[in-house]
Amino acid sequence: MSIFGAMTNAVTGLRAQSFALENISDNIANSQTTGYKRVDTSFQDLVPDYPLSQQVGGSVIASSRGTNTVAGNYTNTAVSTNVALNGAGFFVVRDRADTQAGLPIFSQRDLYTRRGDFSLDKNGFLVNGAGRYMVGTNLDPTTGALTGSPGVLQFNGGYVPAVISKQIDYKVNLPAMPVTAAYDPTVADSELLPAASATATVTGANDAAFERNTVSGGNVTLYDGQGAPVTVQIRWGKLANGTTTPAAPDQWAMYYSNPAYDPSAATAATDTMWFSDSNTAATAFEFDSAGKLTKPTSGSMDMTNLKIDGTNPIKFDVSSGLTQFSDVSGQVKSSSVRQDGYPAGKFDGINIESDGRIVASYSNGQTQALAQLEVARFNAPNALKRKDGSTFEETLESGQPLYGLNGGSILGAQLESSNTDIAEEFSKMIITQQAYSANTRVVTTSQQMLQDAINIIR
């Protein structure tokens, strides 16, 4: 190799190490940037085509090497709209191209990012810290099916309408020996509901005697079509204890209050306060000796006098678990008393589930899936073209996007940090500085050798 060749190679080495230092400085500068993917440097030797006996090492060229497949650390946040992607892929986002009437107009070109610090802006769009808008597909609020094509998601808040109650799901344990106000352990069968009180209806005048011989089964609030609450009380009275000879089951009657009963009315004494559809042996709830419900066999019955919509009776469903086991308290122990209606609710905010569904929460405790965010994968993710804001765009080398989580998951209220390791970058910086200094020494040495050659003729 000539002296000029050595100098030329040293210059390419200086250029390559300068390029590497630029990448290192970028990585360090973005070590705290959410979703940033560091850029490593790849070196390639350039060997001239000389005869075998004259081969030389050649010069060098530096190029960038992406680390888009290397995840950063995940950190928890207190923001429900922050998301991180666990697995391969990128969130799909779009830029704002213009503004019209105070609303953004979006570019139709998709961009891709791991930066998930999204939050709702004043117009209801999910925008991340780099000003990119989340892309997804809306869901049918009733069926949960995807509707339409992917686009920038917008959430306008509003209300979820009230749903009328149709069924009570009742899961409790009735005590084998109910301790009522009238119960006297010295008097046989004093825990049973007397025949005089075991009627289909109980008026206000008979309420005191009725309540003395029954135990509370809890309250449940039902809702009409406009979301107005209707509170219904439930009481249980034991009709008969089971026998072995002849075999007979334990029998109970369930009573529910009349929501229209007005204790202040002039007719309160004669008006019906309690209803029952199970007050006789033929209609009673029955339990075997092991405390298992044997009747009704379907696990459900109509509360014929409780019609919230004015037409259809409320269903009383005990199929989830109504039992009769011994309990020293002698009272009904509730596991779950629920109903399927709810009042209207105001939009409170959104959460993002692990499968990418965006779910709205409302003031009435209800939730509703509104959209599905888009996740794109590429066969060659490191061939994506970098853009500002920790975003990338598709290239011919990366291939077209493939959509779906493909075994990955969404981490709600978390963010993915930069994948830059400060310690590693400083180590690279030291090595790069030494390599740069070594190349300058080659240039200095080559210059000295040239000077010596010039001085020969003097």
Short mmCIF file of C-alpha atoms in Angstrom, two decimals:
data_model
loop_
_atom_site.label_atom_id
_atom_site.label_comp_id
_atom_site.label_asym_id
_atom_site.label_seq_id
_atom_site.Cartn_x
_atom_site.Cartn_y
_atom_site.Cartn_z
CA MET A 1 0.00 0.00 0.00
CA SER A 2 1.28 3.45 -0.88
CA ILE A 3 1.63 6.28 1.58
CA PHE A 4 -1.26 8.04 -0.16
CA GLY A 5 -3.37 4.86 0.18
CA ALA A 6 -2.64 4.70 3.88
CA MET A 7 -3.68 8.32 4.28
CA THR A 8 -6.86 7.75 2.26
CA ASN A 9 -7.78 4.76 4.37
CA ALA A 10 -7.16 6.71 7.55
CA VAL A 11 -9.45 9.46 6.30
CA THR A 12 -12.24 6.92 5.65
CA GLY A 13 -11.62 5.60 9.16
CA LEU A 14 -12.00 9.11 10.57
CA ARG A 15 -15.20 9.53 8.62
CA ALA A 16 -16.56 6.16 9.83
CA GLN A 17 -15.73 6.84 13.46
CA SER A 18 -17.30 10.31 13.21
CA PHE A 19 -20.45 8.66 11.89
CA ALA A 20 -20.40 6.20 14.80
CA LEU A 21 -19.94 9.05 17.29
CA GLU A 22 -22.94 10.84 15.80
CA ASN A 23 -25.11 7.77 16.37
CA ILE A 24 -23.80 7.42 19.92
CA SER A 25 -24.57 11.06 20.67
CA ASP A 26 -28.10 10.64 19.28
CA ASN A 27 -28.65 7.59 21.47
CA ILE A 28 -27.45 9.34 24.60
CA ALA A 29 -29.54 12.43 23.83
CA ASN A 30 -32.65 10.23 23.49
CA SER A 31 -31.96 7.93 26.42
CA GLN A 32 -35.09 9.26 28.16
CA THR A 33 -37.31 9.50 25.05
CA THR A 34 -40.36 7.24 25.27
CA GLY A 35 -40.34 4.50 22.66
CA TYR A 36 -36.98 5.57 21.16
CA LYS A 37 -34.98 2.85 19.39
CA ARG A 38 -31.23 3.33 19.48
CA VAL A 39 -29.16 3.29 16.29
CA ASP A 40 -26.05 1.11 16.31
CA THR A 41 -23.21 1.47 13.82
CA SER A 42 -22.10 -1.26 11.44
CA PHE A 43 -18.65 -1.12 9.78
CA GLN A 44 -17.85 -2.64 6.41
CA ASP A 45 -14.43 -3.05 4.84
CA LEU A 46 -13.84 -1.95 1.24
CA VAL A 47 -11.08 -4.05 -0.38
CA PRO A 48 -9.59 -3.04 -3.77
CA ASP A 49 -9.31 -5.72 -6.43
CA TYR A 50 -5.56 -6.35 -6.40
CA PRO A 51 -3.63 -9.52 -7.34
CA LEU A 52 -3.43 -12.14 -4.63
CA SER A 53 0.12 -11.30 -3.67
CA GLN A 54 -0.66 -7.58 -3.55
CA GLN A 55 -3.89 -7.64 -1.49
CA VAL A 56 -4.33 -4.92 1.09
CA GLY A 57 -6.75 -4.36 3.98
CA GLY A 58 -8.57 -1.56 2.23
CA SER A 59 -10.68 1.23 3.67
CA VAL A 60 -13.90 1.26 5.71
CA ILE A 61 -17.44 2.58 5.47
CA ALA A 62 -19.95 2.97 8.31
CA SER A 63 -23.71 2.47 8.14
CA SER A 64 -26.60 2.55 10.60
CA ARG A 65 -28.06 -0.61 12.06
CA GLY A 66 -31.56 -0.45 13.54
CA THR A 67 -32.63 -2.00 16.84
CA ASN A 68 -36.39 -1.75 16.29
CA THR A 69 -36.91 -5.31 17.55
CA VAL A 70 -35.17 -4.62 20.87
CA ALA A 71 -37.66 -3.58 23.55
CA GLY A 72 -36.91 -1.01 26.21
CA ASN A 73 -37.87 -1.28 29.86
CA TYR A 74 -41.54 -1.00 30.81
CA THR A 75 -42.61 1.49 33.47
CA ASN A 76 -45.96 1.91 35.19
CA THR A 77 -47.83 5.19 34.91
CA ALA A 78 -51.01 6.54 36.44
CA VAL A 79 -52.55 7.36 33.03
CA SER A 80 -55.12 4.83 31.79
CA THR A 81 -54.58 5.82 28.14
CA ASN A 82 -50.83 5.12 28.24
CA VAL A 83 -49.97 1.85 26.51
CA ALA A 84 -46.95 -0.29 25.82
CA LEU A 85 -46.65 -3.17 23.39
CA ASN A 86 -45.36 -6.46 24.77
CA GLY A 87 -44.11 -8.35 21.74
CA ALA A 88 -43.32 -7.54 18.14
CA GLY A 89 -45.06 -4.75 16.27
CA PHE A 90 -45.87 -1.07 16.33
CA PHE A 91 -48.84 1.14 17.08
CA VAL A 92 -50.33 2.67 13.94
CA VAL A 93 -50.54 6.48 13.99
CA ARG A 94 -51.15 9.34 11.59
CA ASP A 95 -50.02 12.95 11.31
CA ARG A 96 -52.20 16.01 11.33
CA ALA A 97 -52.00 17.50 7.83
CA ASP A 98 -54.16 20.59 8.32
CA THR A 99 -56.84 22.19 10.50
CA GLN A 100 -60.36 23.08 9.44
CA ALA A 101 -63.02 24.69 11.67
CA GLY A 102 -60.84 24.01 14.69
CA LEU A 103 -60.60 20.28 13.97
CA PRO A 104 -57.55 18.47 12.60
CA ILE A 105 -57.47 16.98 9.12
CA PHE A 106 -55.34 13.87 9.02
CA SER A 107 -52.88 12.49 6.54
CA GLN A 108 -53.97 9.16 5.05
CA ARG A 109 -50.44 7.76 5.32
CA ASP A 110 -49.89 5.38 8.21
CA LEU A 111 -46.85 5.72 10.44
CA TYR A 112 -45.63 3.26 13.06
CA THR A 113 -44.35 3.82 16.57
CA ARG A 114 -43.68 2.21 19.94
CA ARG A 115 -44.32 5.51 21.67
CA GLY A 116 -47.50 4.91 23.66
CA ASP A 117 -47.91 8.02 25.83
CA PHE A 118 -51.37 8.69 24.41
CA SER A 119 -53.91 10.97 26.05
CA LEU A 120 -57.25 12.46 25.06
CA ASP A 121 -57.09 15.95 23.60
CA LYS A 122 -59.87 18.54 23.72
CA ASN A 123 -61.52 17.04 20.62
CA GLY A 124 -61.53 13.46 21.95
CA PHE A 125 -58.61 12.19 19.84
CA LEU A 126 -55.90 9.98 21.33
CA VAL A 127 -52.61 11.74 20.63
CA ASN A 128 -49.15 10.82 21.89
CA GLY A 129 -46.37 13.09 23.12
CA ALA A 130 -44.95 13.45 19.61
CA GLY A 131 -48.26 14.71 18.23
CA ARG A 132 -49.22 11.50 16.42
CA TYR A 133 -52.83 10.30 16.49
CA MET A 134 -53.85 6.73 17.28
CA VAL A 135 -55.39 4.67 14.49
CA GLY A 136 -57.93 1.93 15.16
CA THR A 137 -61.29 0.48 14.16
CA ASN A 138 -64.58 1.28 15.85
CA LEU A 139 -66.61 -1.50 17.47
CA ASP A 140 -70.36 -1.99 17.43
CA PRO A 141 -71.39 -1.17 21.03
CA THR A 142 -73.99 -3.96 21.02
CA THR A 143 -72.24 -6.87 19.29
CA GLY A 144 -68.61 -5.86 19.77
CA ALA A 145 -67.92 -6.53 16.07
CA LEU A 146 -65.55 -4.34 14.05
CA THR A 147 -67.35 -1.68 12.01
CA GLY A 148 -65.93 0.27 9.11
CA SER A 149 -62.27 0.62 8.18
CA PRO A 150 -59.33 1.75 10.34
CA GLY A 151 -58.99 5.47 10.95
CA VAL A 152 -58.01 8.01 13.56
CA LEU A 153 -60.05 7.28 16.69
CA GLN A 154 -62.23 9.91 18.33
CA PHE A 155 -64.23 9.59 21.55
CA ASN A 156 -66.96 12.12 22.13
CA GLY A 157 -67.96 11.07 25.66
CA GLY A 158 -71.68 11.49 26.22
CA TYR A 159 -73.96 9.08 28.06
CA VAL A 160 -74.71 5.39 27.99
CA PRO A 161 -78.51 4.92 28.08
CA ALA A 162 -80.33 3.26 30.97
CA VAL A 163 -81.20 -0.43 30.71
CA ILE A 164 -84.38 -1.72 32.31
CA SER A 165 -84.04 -4.53 34.85
CA LYS A 166 -85.34 -7.91 33.75
CA GLN A 167 -83.77 -10.43 36.11
CA ILE A 168 -82.42 -10.82 39.62
CA ASP A 169 -79.52 -13.25 40.03
CA TYR A 170 -79.74 -14.47 43.59
CA LYS A 171 -76.98 -16.44 45.32
CA VAL A 172 -77.41 -16.83 49.09
CA ASN A 173 -77.47 -19.42 51.84
CA LEU A 174 -80.65 -19.86 53.84
CA PRO A 175 -80.02 -21.03 57.43
CA ALA A 176 -81.31 -24.52 58.19
CA MET A 177 -82.60 -23.08 61.47
CA PRO A 178 -83.73 -19.48 60.85
CA VAL A 179 -83.53 -17.28 63.94
CA THR A 180 -86.54 -15.01 63.57
CA ALA A 181 -87.84 -12.49 66.09
CA ALA A 182 -90.52 -15.03 67.04
CA TYR A 183 -88.08 -17.94 67.38
CA ASP A 184 -88.03 -19.61 70.79
CA PRO A 185 -85.65 -22.58 71.15
CA THR A 186 -87.95 -24.05 73.81
CA VAL A 187 -90.94 -24.08 71.48
CA ALA A 188 -91.00 -26.62 68.66
CA ASP A 189 -91.38 -25.24 65.13
CA SER A 190 -91.29 -21.64 66.39
CA GLU A 191 -88.84 -20.91 63.55
CA LEU A 192 -91.51 -21.73 60.95
CA LEU A 193 -93.79 -19.24 59.27
CA PRO A 194 -97.30 -19.75 60.73
CA ALA A 195 -100.03 -20.72 58.31
CA ALA A 196 -101.84 -17.46 59.08
CA SER A 197 -98.89 -15.49 57.71
CA ALA A 198 -98.06 -17.84 54.84
CA THR A 199 -100.38 -16.11 52.45
CA ALA A 200 -99.84 -14.92 48.87
CA THR A 201 -100.05 -11.29 49.98
CA VAL A 202 -99.33 -9.52 53.24
CA THR A 203 -101.07 -6.23 54.02
CA GLY A 204 -99.68 -3.38 56.03
CA ALA A 205 -101.85 -4.37 59.00
CA ASN A 206 -100.25 -7.82 59.11
CA ASP A 207 -96.68 -6.72 58.43
CA ALA A 208 -95.47 -6.72 62.05
CA ALA A 209 -96.50 -10.34 62.62
CA PHE A 210 -95.13 -11.35 59.19
CA GLU A 211 -91.70 -9.81 59.80
CA ARG A 212 -91.45 -11.43 63.22
CA ASN A 213 -91.66 -14.84 61.58
CA THR A 214 -89.33 -14.25 58.60
CA VAL A 215 -85.70 -13.34 58.01
CA SER A 216 -84.34 -10.67 55.71
CA GLY A 217 -83.04 -11.83 52.35
CA GLY A 218 -81.50 -8.49 51.41
CA ASN A 219 -82.43 -5.59 49.20
CA VAL A 220 -81.95 -5.13 45.47
CA THR A 221 -82.31 -1.94 43.43
CA LEU A 222 -83.98 -2.33 40.05
CA TYR A 223 -84.17 0.28 37.27
CA ASP A 224 -86.99 1.27 34.97
CA GLY A 225 -86.61 2.31 31.32
CA GLN A 226 -85.52 5.83 32.26
CA GLY A 227 -83.04 4.63 34.84
CA ALA A 228 -85.14 5.53 37.89
CA PRO A 229 -84.30 3.24 40.83
CA VAL A 230 -86.85 0.92 42.40
CA THR A 231 -85.77 -0.72 45.66
CA VAL A 232 -87.20 -4.15 46.41
CA GLN A 233 -86.79 -5.98 49.72
CA ILE A 234 -86.74 -9.77 49.99
CA ARG A 235 -87.72 -11.88 53.00
CA TRP A 236 -87.75 -15.61 53.58
CA GLY A 237 -90.05 -17.70 55.74
CA LYS A 238 -89.53 -21.39 56.38
CA LEU A 239 -92.73 -23.34 55.76
CA ALA A 240 -91.70 -26.86 56.85
CA ASN A 241 -88.76 -28.85 58.13
CA GLY A 242 -87.85 -31.96 56.20
CA THR A 243 -88.59 -35.45 57.44
CA THR A 244 -87.12 -38.86 56.73
CA THR A 245 -90.25 -40.97 57.22
CA PRO A 246 -92.04 -40.29 55.04
CA ALA A 247 -89.35 -38.48 53.05
CA ALA A 248 -90.16 -34.80 52.72
CA PRO A 249 -87.97 -31.80 51.87
CA ASP A 250 -87.40 -28.55 53.74
CA GLN A 251 -89.70 -25.87 52.30
CA TRP A 252 -89.29 -22.09 52.12
CA ALA A 253 -91.41 -19.19 50.85
CA MET A 254 -89.79 -16.12 49.30
CA TYR A 255 -91.55 -12.75 49.69
CA TYR A 256 -90.77 -9.48 47.92
CA SER A 257 -91.93 -6.00 48.80
CA ASN A 258 -94.46 -4.00 46.80
CA PRO A 259 -92.58 -0.92 45.45
CA ALA A 260 -95.89 0.96 45.19
CA TYR A 261 -96.74 0.50 48.87
CA ASP A 262 -97.08 3.83 50.68
CA PRO A 263 -97.06 3.55 54.49
CA SER A 264 -98.35 7.11 54.78
CA ALA A 265 -101.45 6.49 52.67
CA ALA A 266 -104.87 6.25 54.25
CA THR A 267 -105.27 2.69 52.93
CA ALA A 268 -101.80 1.51 54.07
CA ALA A 269 -103.30 -1.02 56.49
CA THR A 270 -105.26 -2.79 53.74
CA ASP A 271 -102.82 -2.34 50.85
CA THR A 272 -100.51 -5.17 49.90
CA MET A 273 -97.02 -4.72 51.34
CA TRP A 274 -95.50 -8.10 50.44
CA PHE A 275 -96.07 -10.58 47.59
CA SER A 276 -95.16 -14.24 47.31
CA ASP A 277 -95.31 -16.74 44.47
CA SER A 278 -94.05 -19.61 46.63
CA ASN A 279 -96.21 -19.52 49.76
CA THR A 280 -97.68 -23.04 49.46
CA ALA A 281 -96.24 -26.52 49.54
CA ALA A 282 -96.94 -26.81 45.81
CA THR A 283 -94.91 -23.71 44.91
CA ALA A 284 -92.35 -23.57 47.74
CA PHE A 285 -88.58 -23.63 47.36
CA GLU A 286 -87.45 -27.08 48.45
CA PHE A 287 -84.11 -28.44 49.72
CA ASP A 288 -82.92 -31.98 50.31
CA SER A 289 -81.19 -33.22 53.46
CA ALA A 290 -77.80 -32.08 52.08
CA GLY A 291 -79.03 -28.49 51.71
CA LYS A 292 -79.22 -28.64 47.91
CA LEU A 293 -82.01 -26.88 46.05
CA THR A 294 -84.33 -29.38 44.38
CA LYS A 295 -87.21 -27.10 43.43
CA PRO A 296 -87.76 -25.12 41.26
CA THR A 297 -85.88 -27.46 38.96
CA SER A 298 -85.26 -24.73 36.39
CA GLY A 299 -83.65 -22.49 39.01
CA SER A 300 -85.84 -19.59 37.93
CA MET A 301 -89.32 -18.29 38.64
CA ASP A 302 -91.44 -15.27 37.75
CA MET A 303 -92.05 -12.56 40.35
CA THR A 304 -95.54 -12.18 38.94
CA ASN A 305 -96.40 -8.98 40.82
CA LEU A 306 -93.13 -7.18 40.09
CA LYS A 307 -93.32 -5.68 36.59
CA ILE A 308 -90.86 -2.81 36.17
CA ASP A 309 -91.83 -2.29 32.53
CA GLY A 310 -95.53 -2.66 33.37
CA THR A 311 -95.85 -5.85 31.34
CA ASN A 312 -93.21 -8.49 31.98
CA PRO A 313 -92.53 -9.87 35.47
CA ILE A 314 -89.00 -9.80 36.86
CA LYS A 315 -87.24 -13.18 36.69
CA PHE A 316 -85.90 -14.48 40.00
CA ASP A 317 -82.93 -16.69 39.09
CA VAL A 318 -81.36 -18.88 41.78
CA SER A 319 -79.47 -21.21 39.42
CA SER A 320 -76.12 -19.62 40.35
CA GLY A 321 -76.42 -20.97 43.89
CA LEU A 322 -79.22 -21.01 46.47
CA THR A 323 -78.42 -23.35 49.36
CA GLN A 324 -79.66 -24.27 52.81
CA PHE A 325 -76.76 -25.05 55.15
CA SER A 326 -76.58 -24.69 58.89
CA ASP A 327 -75.49 -21.28 60.10
CA VAL A 328 -75.12 -20.36 63.76
CA SER A 329 -76.34 -16.83 63.07
CA GLY A 330 -79.65 -18.15 61.78
CA GLN A 331 -79.67 -15.37 59.16
CA VAL A 332 -79.50 -15.33 55.38
CA LYS A 333 -75.88 -14.98 54.17
CA SER A 334 -75.52 -13.34 50.81
CA SER A 335 -72.86 -14.35 48.33
CA SER A 336 -74.23 -12.32 45.46
CA VAL A 337 -77.46 -10.46 44.76
CA ARG A 338 -77.34 -8.80 41.37
CA GLN A 339 -79.70 -7.57 38.69
CA ASP A 340 -79.17 -6.77 35.01
CA GLY A 341 -80.41 -3.18 34.77
CA TYR A 342 -78.63 0.11 35.34
CA PRO A 343 -79.28 3.86 35.15
CA ALA A 344 -77.92 6.19 32.50
CA GLY A 345 -74.25 6.96 32.98
CA LYS A 346 -71.95 9.81 32.00
CA PHE A 347 -68.64 9.17 30.23
CA ASP A 348 -65.79 9.03 32.76
CA GLY A 349 -62.82 7.98 30.66
CA ILE A 350 -61.27 5.14 28.72
CA ASN A 351 -59.00 2.20 29.46
CA ILE A 352 -57.07 0.04 27.03
CA GLU A 353 -57.32 -3.72 27.55
CA SER A 354 -54.60 -6.33 26.96
CA ASP A 355 -56.21 -7.38 23.65
CA GLY A 356 -56.14 -3.82 22.35
CA ARG A 357 -59.80 -3.00 22.93
CA ILE A 358 -60.46 0.55 24.03
CA VAL A 359 -63.13 0.45 26.73
CA ALA A 360 -65.11 3.43 27.99
CA SER A 361 -66.14 3.62 31.64
CA TYR A 362 -69.24 5.47 32.83
CA SER A 363 -70.42 6.98 36.09
CA ASN A 364 -72.95 4.17 36.59
CA GLY A 365 -70.18 1.59 36.79
CA GLN A 366 -70.78 0.24 33.29
CA THR A 367 -68.12 -0.25 30.65
CA GLN A 368 -68.44 -0.45 26.89
CA ALA A 369 -65.88 -1.49 24.26
CA LEU A 370 -65.72 1.31 21.69
CA ALA A 371 -62.76 0.56 19.44
CA GLN A 372 -59.84 -1.74 18.66
CA LEU A 373 -56.44 -0.13 18.24
CA GLU A 374 -54.30 -1.21 15.29
CA VAL A 375 -50.99 -3.04 15.74
CA ALA A 376 -48.77 -3.59 12.70
CA ARG A 377 -45.87 -6.03 12.25
CA PHE A 378 -43.24 -6.23 9.53
CA ASN A 379 -41.11 -9.06 8.18
CA ALA A 380 -38.10 -6.73 8.27
CA PRO A 381 -38.82 -4.20 11.02
CA ASN A 382 -35.23 -2.91 11.09
CA ALA A 383 -35.64 -1.81 7.48
CA LEU A 384 -38.28 0.79 8.38
CA LYS A 385 -37.31 4.40 7.70
CA ARG A 386 -36.86 6.52 10.80
CA LYS A 387 -38.79 9.74 11.25
CA ASP A 388 -38.91 12.22 14.09
CA GLY A 389 -41.09 11.56 17.14
CA SER A 390 -39.96 7.91 17.50
CA THR A 391 -41.96 6.98 14.41
CA PHE A 392 -41.18 4.94 11.32
CA GLU A 393 -42.57 4.60 7.84
CA GLU A 394 -42.86 1.63 5.53
CA THR A 395 -40.18 0.98 2.90
CA LEU A 396 -39.75 -1.52 0.08
CA GLU A 397 -37.15 -3.31 2.19
CA SER A 398 -39.41 -3.61 5.26
CA GLY A 399 -42.29 -5.11 3.33
CA GLN A 400 -45.97 -4.37 3.84
CA PRO A 401 -47.52 -4.31 7.33
CA LEU A 402 -49.16 -7.39 8.83
CA TYR A 403 -51.89 -6.52 11.32
CA GLY A 404 -52.67 -8.15 14.66
CA LEU A 405 -50.98 -8.84 17.98
CA ASN A 406 -49.80 -12.31 16.88
CA GLY A 407 -49.29 -13.55 20.44
CA GLY A 408 -48.30 -10.18 21.88
CA SER A 409 -50.33 -8.10 24.31
CA ILE A 410 -51.08 -4.53 25.22
CA LEU A 411 -49.87 -3.27 28.60
CA GLY A 412 -52.30 -0.65 29.85
CA ALA A 413 -51.10 2.28 31.99
CA GLN A 414 -47.48 1.47 31.07
CA LEU A 415 -44.86 2.98 28.78
CA GLU A 416 -41.89 1.52 26.96
CA SER A 417 -38.71 3.47 27.66
CA SER A 418 -35.84 4.05 25.26
CA ASN A 419 -33.78 0.92 24.64
CA THR A 420 -30.57 2.95 25.03
CA ASP A 421 -28.17 1.72 27.71
CA ILE A 422 -26.15 4.74 28.90
CA ALA A 423 -23.28 2.62 30.24
CA GLU A 424 -23.01 0.74 26.95
CA GLU A 425 -23.07 3.96 24.94
CA PHE A 426 -20.26 5.47 27.02
CA SER A 427 -18.22 2.32 26.45
CA LYS A 428 -18.79 2.69 22.72
CA MET A 429 -17.81 6.34 22.95
CA ILE A 430 -14.45 5.50 24.53
CA ILE A 431 -13.70 2.86 21.88
CA THR A 432 -14.77 5.23 19.09
CA GLN A 433 -12.60 8.01 20.47
CA GLN A 434 -9.57 5.71 20.62
CA ALA A 435 -10.20 4.47 17.07
CA TYR A 436 -10.53 8.05 15.85
CA SER A 437 -7.28 9.02 17.58
CA ALA A 438 -5.53 6.02 16.04
CA ASN A 439 -6.64 7.10 12.57
CA THR A 440 -5.33 10.61 13.16
CA ARG A 441 -1.99 9.03 14.11
CA VAL A 442 -1.95 7.23 10.74
CA VAL A 443 -2.57 10.54 8.97
CA THR A 444 0.22 12.20 10.98
CA THR A 445 2.62 9.33 10.28
CA SER A 446 1.79 9.33 6.57
CA GLN A 447 2.36 13.05 6.41
CA GLN A 448 5.75 12.65 8.13
CA MET A 449 6.76 9.90 5.70
CA LEU A 450 5.81 12.09 2.75
CA GLN A 451 7.83 14.92 4.22
CA ASP A 452 10.82 12.58 4.56
CA ALA A 453 10.45 11.54 0.92
CA ILE A 454 10.39 15.17 -0.18
CA ASN A 455 13.47 15.94 1.86
CA ILE A 456 15.52 13.25 -0.02
CA ILE A 457 16.05 15.56 -3.00
CA ARG A 458 17.20 18.48 -0.89
#
